[in-house]
Amino acid sequence: GDSVTQMEGPVTLSEEAFLTINCTYTATGYPSLFWYVQYPGEGLQLLLKATKADDKGSNKGFEATYRKETTSFHLEKGSVQVSDSAVYFCALSGGSQGNLIFGKGTKLSVKP
Amino acid sequence: IAGITQAPTSQILAAGRRMTLRCTQDMRHNAMYWYRQDLGLGLRLIHYSNTAGTTGKGEVPDGYSVSRANTDDFPLTLASAVPSQTSVYFCASRPDGGGAYNEQFFGPGTRLTVL
């Protein structure tokens, strides 16, 4: 079945460092791909999405490109801030019940 | 403010007790979902509902039941709680246009501890 694999971390970076969180997927169809962010003590918020191959999603300085040839959707940010400390989830649409299929999450800690 | 509300925010429950987690949305979305979040496992689907009056089982449905009497409410019931149901529970809904390719909106979660 469909699945998502992302680096599990935790990832610890200094402020202004470059961030990459890897995400690869397995899907039989043509899913939409998402990154969600969960700040401490809160629910999940959509960070960005891409609905077809070669689409780039972007928001708040974060970017991810839907790469069908490598089945990847890696999250990047050029200069992280302390406020970016959170857990990041990669997800794809296309669960048989219309649900999202999530990776296990990557915890990011940014130190000043 | 449009969105999803969940109650309670947190709960400590004795094993064997019955518990209902409440979820209400005001966006008039037809599809709603319950997920549980466990460390190292991400989010897993418990139950779902594609429209009022219909429900279905997800990946981990055992020990849980749901109902969908109307569009707005989607309660999750633990008939007889067990410690393995200690988790954070998220309710979500999905806009109708675009079908399953749409993003989902999440509530703030309920942190449940079963002792």
XYZ file of C-alpha atoms in Angstrom:
227
model
C 0.000 0.000 0.000
C 0.895 3.664 -0.076
C 3.482 4.829 2.440
C 5.678 7.747 3.463
C 9.204 7.567 4.812
C 10.861 10.580 6.371
C 14.039 11.064 8.358
C 13.096 10.654 11.975
C 15.543 12.933 13.693
C 15.664 14.619 16.050
C 17.396 17.331 14.077
C 19.208 20.057 15.975
C 20.415 23.160 14.136
C 21.782 26.537 14.999
C 19.797 29.615 14.059
C 20.284 30.656 10.395
C 21.436 27.169 9.371
C 20.092 25.456 6.250
C 17.420 22.828 6.789
C 16.601 19.731 4.781
C 14.168 17.088 5.950
C 13.982 14.175 3.551
C 10.692 12.584 2.567
C 10.109 9.795 0.072
C 6.870 8.100 -0.770
C 5.384 5.007 -2.350
C 2.066 5.405 -4.117
C 0.184 3.566 -6.822
C -1.635 6.624 -8.134
C -0.866 10.341 -8.341
C -1.279 11.669 -4.835
C -1.055 15.196 -3.527
C 1.832 15.718 -1.125
C 1.846 17.780 2.045
C 4.048 19.014 4.840
C 2.344 19.638 8.148
C 3.919 21.310 11.173
C 3.067 20.702 14.816
C 4.285 23.292 17.298
C 4.653 22.203 20.934
C 1.288 21.506 22.541
C -0.678 22.274 19.380
C -2.449 20.461 16.577
C -1.221 20.001 13.023
C -1.147 22.926 10.617
C -0.692 22.678 6.889
C 2.688 24.166 5.985
C 2.687 23.617 2.229
C 1.413 21.290 -0.448
C 1.933 20.205 -4.049
C -0.672 18.508 -6.171
C 1.260 17.272 -9.208
C 4.741 16.406 -10.417
C 7.241 19.306 -10.515
C 4.972 21.536 -8.433
C 6.772 23.514 -5.762
C 4.958 24.288 -2.543
C 6.212 27.188 -0.450
C 5.240 29.000 2.723
C 7.031 30.920 5.483
C 10.393 30.427 3.763
C 9.926 26.657 3.498
C 9.890 24.931 0.115
C 9.351 21.432 -1.218
C 9.209 20.165 -4.800
C 7.145 17.179 -5.927
C 9.667 14.911 -7.672
C 7.936 12.015 -9.352
C 11.128 10.536 -10.785
C 12.671 10.157 -7.330
C 9.327 9.852 -5.460
C 10.477 12.570 -3.090
C 9.152 15.725 -1.443
C 12.033 17.045 0.636
C 11.433 20.060 2.869
C 13.999 22.868 2.773
C 14.534 26.242 4.383
C 17.518 28.458 3.789
C 17.785 30.019 7.246
C 15.943 28.524 10.199
C 14.811 30.459 13.243
C 14.239 29.403 16.829
C 10.502 29.769 16.168
C 10.734 26.966 13.571
C 11.294 24.426 16.347
C 8.485 21.914 15.887
C 7.660 18.452 14.589
C 7.288 18.223 10.813
C 5.175 15.573 9.101
C 5.259 14.591 5.463
C 1.970 13.180 4.182
C 0.275 12.054 1.012
C -3.352 11.887 -0.004
C -4.848 8.781 -1.442
C -5.574 6.566 1.492
C -8.351 4.177 0.576
C -10.703 5.974 2.961
C -9.755 9.417 1.701
C -7.397 9.805 4.609
C -3.890 11.188 4.647
C -0.956 8.808 5.081
C 1.705 10.275 7.335
C 5.380 9.782 7.906
C 6.491 9.300 11.488
C 7.474 12.923 11.961
C 10.778 14.744 12.372
C 11.434 16.840 15.440
C 13.421 19.984 14.720
C 15.115 21.984 17.450
C 16.747 25.295 16.550
C 19.219 26.745 19.040
C 19.995 30.465 19.242
C -13.659 31.628 13.930
C -14.091 28.724 11.523
C -12.390 25.502 12.412
C -12.490 22.329 14.448
C -12.926 22.159 18.187
C -12.204 19.134 20.353
C -13.076 18.413 23.965
C -11.735 17.709 26.434
C -8.230 19.101 25.989
C -6.847 16.376 28.188
C -8.178 13.575 30.341
C -6.898 10.976 32.746
C -9.105 7.920 32.738
C -9.201 4.703 34.745
C -8.968 1.504 32.726
C -12.363 0.012 32.014
C -14.181 3.346 31.951
C -16.166 4.610 28.991
C -15.088 7.877 27.395
C -16.356 10.025 24.521
C -14.090 12.491 22.790
C -15.991 15.281 21.130
C -15.275 16.897 17.791
C -17.205 19.720 16.135
C -16.485 21.586 12.907
C -18.228 24.626 11.470
C -16.841 24.463 7.934
C -19.614 22.192 6.623
C -17.110 19.622 5.419
C -18.611 16.253 4.614
C -15.525 14.132 5.313
C -14.199 13.781 8.839
C -11.494 11.636 10.417
C -10.119 10.505 13.749
C -6.385 9.875 14.083
C -4.240 8.877 17.013
C -0.700 10.139 17.370
C 1.902 8.026 19.100
C 5.595 8.750 19.443
C 7.582 7.171 16.630
C 4.445 6.061 14.774
C 3.123 9.291 13.317
C -0.642 9.582 12.897
C -2.805 6.551 12.266
C -6.408 6.548 11.110
C -8.953 5.163 13.582
C -12.310 5.835 11.906
C -13.657 8.065 9.196
C -16.929 9.406 7.849
C -17.454 10.537 4.270
C -20.819 12.143 5.008
C -23.435 12.376 7.724
C -24.971 8.983 8.434
C -21.994 6.939 7.233
C -18.842 5.782 8.991
C -15.989 3.408 8.261
C -13.031 1.722 9.926
C -9.486 2.895 9.497
C -6.155 1.291 10.276
C -6.574 0.909 14.054
C -10.329 0.755 14.849
C -10.386 -1.864 17.621
C -11.764 -0.561 20.906
C -13.226 2.588 19.308
C -16.580 3.513 17.816
C -17.891 6.631 16.095
C -21.182 8.113 15.016
C -22.105 10.847 12.565
C -25.620 12.049 13.253
C -25.060 15.395 11.491
C -22.439 17.194 9.419
C -20.857 19.117 12.271
C -20.240 16.510 14.982
C -18.104 13.381 14.947
C -17.666 11.910 18.447
C -15.228 9.089 19.186
C -16.116 6.636 21.962
C -13.886 4.273 23.888
C -16.291 1.692 25.285
C -13.889 0.265 27.877
C -10.564 2.087 27.946
C -7.271 0.212 28.123
C -3.766 1.605 28.792
C -2.719 1.045 25.159
C -5.248 3.707 24.212
C -3.110 6.331 25.924
C -2.405 8.715 23.056
C -3.113 12.100 21.560
C -6.268 12.064 19.462
C -6.835 14.401 16.537
C -10.039 15.047 14.693
C -9.768 16.319 11.116
C -12.024 17.338 8.254
C -11.523 17.679 4.532
C -13.041 20.196 2.101
C -15.278 18.629 -0.520
C -13.928 20.134 -3.736
C -10.983 18.175 -5.110
C -11.910 15.001 -3.309
C -9.240 12.974 -1.587
C -6.463 15.210 -2.973
C -7.328 18.040 -0.641
C -5.523 18.863 2.534
C -7.181 18.194 5.864
C -7.830 20.593 8.724
C -7.006 19.421 12.218
C -8.396 20.155 15.639
C -6.122 20.960 18.599
C -6.160 17.403 19.905
C -7.156 15.560 23.068
C -4.420 14.093 25.236
C -5.792 10.935 26.854
C -4.048 8.932 29.562
C -5.511 5.578 30.601
C -4.234 4.227 33.891
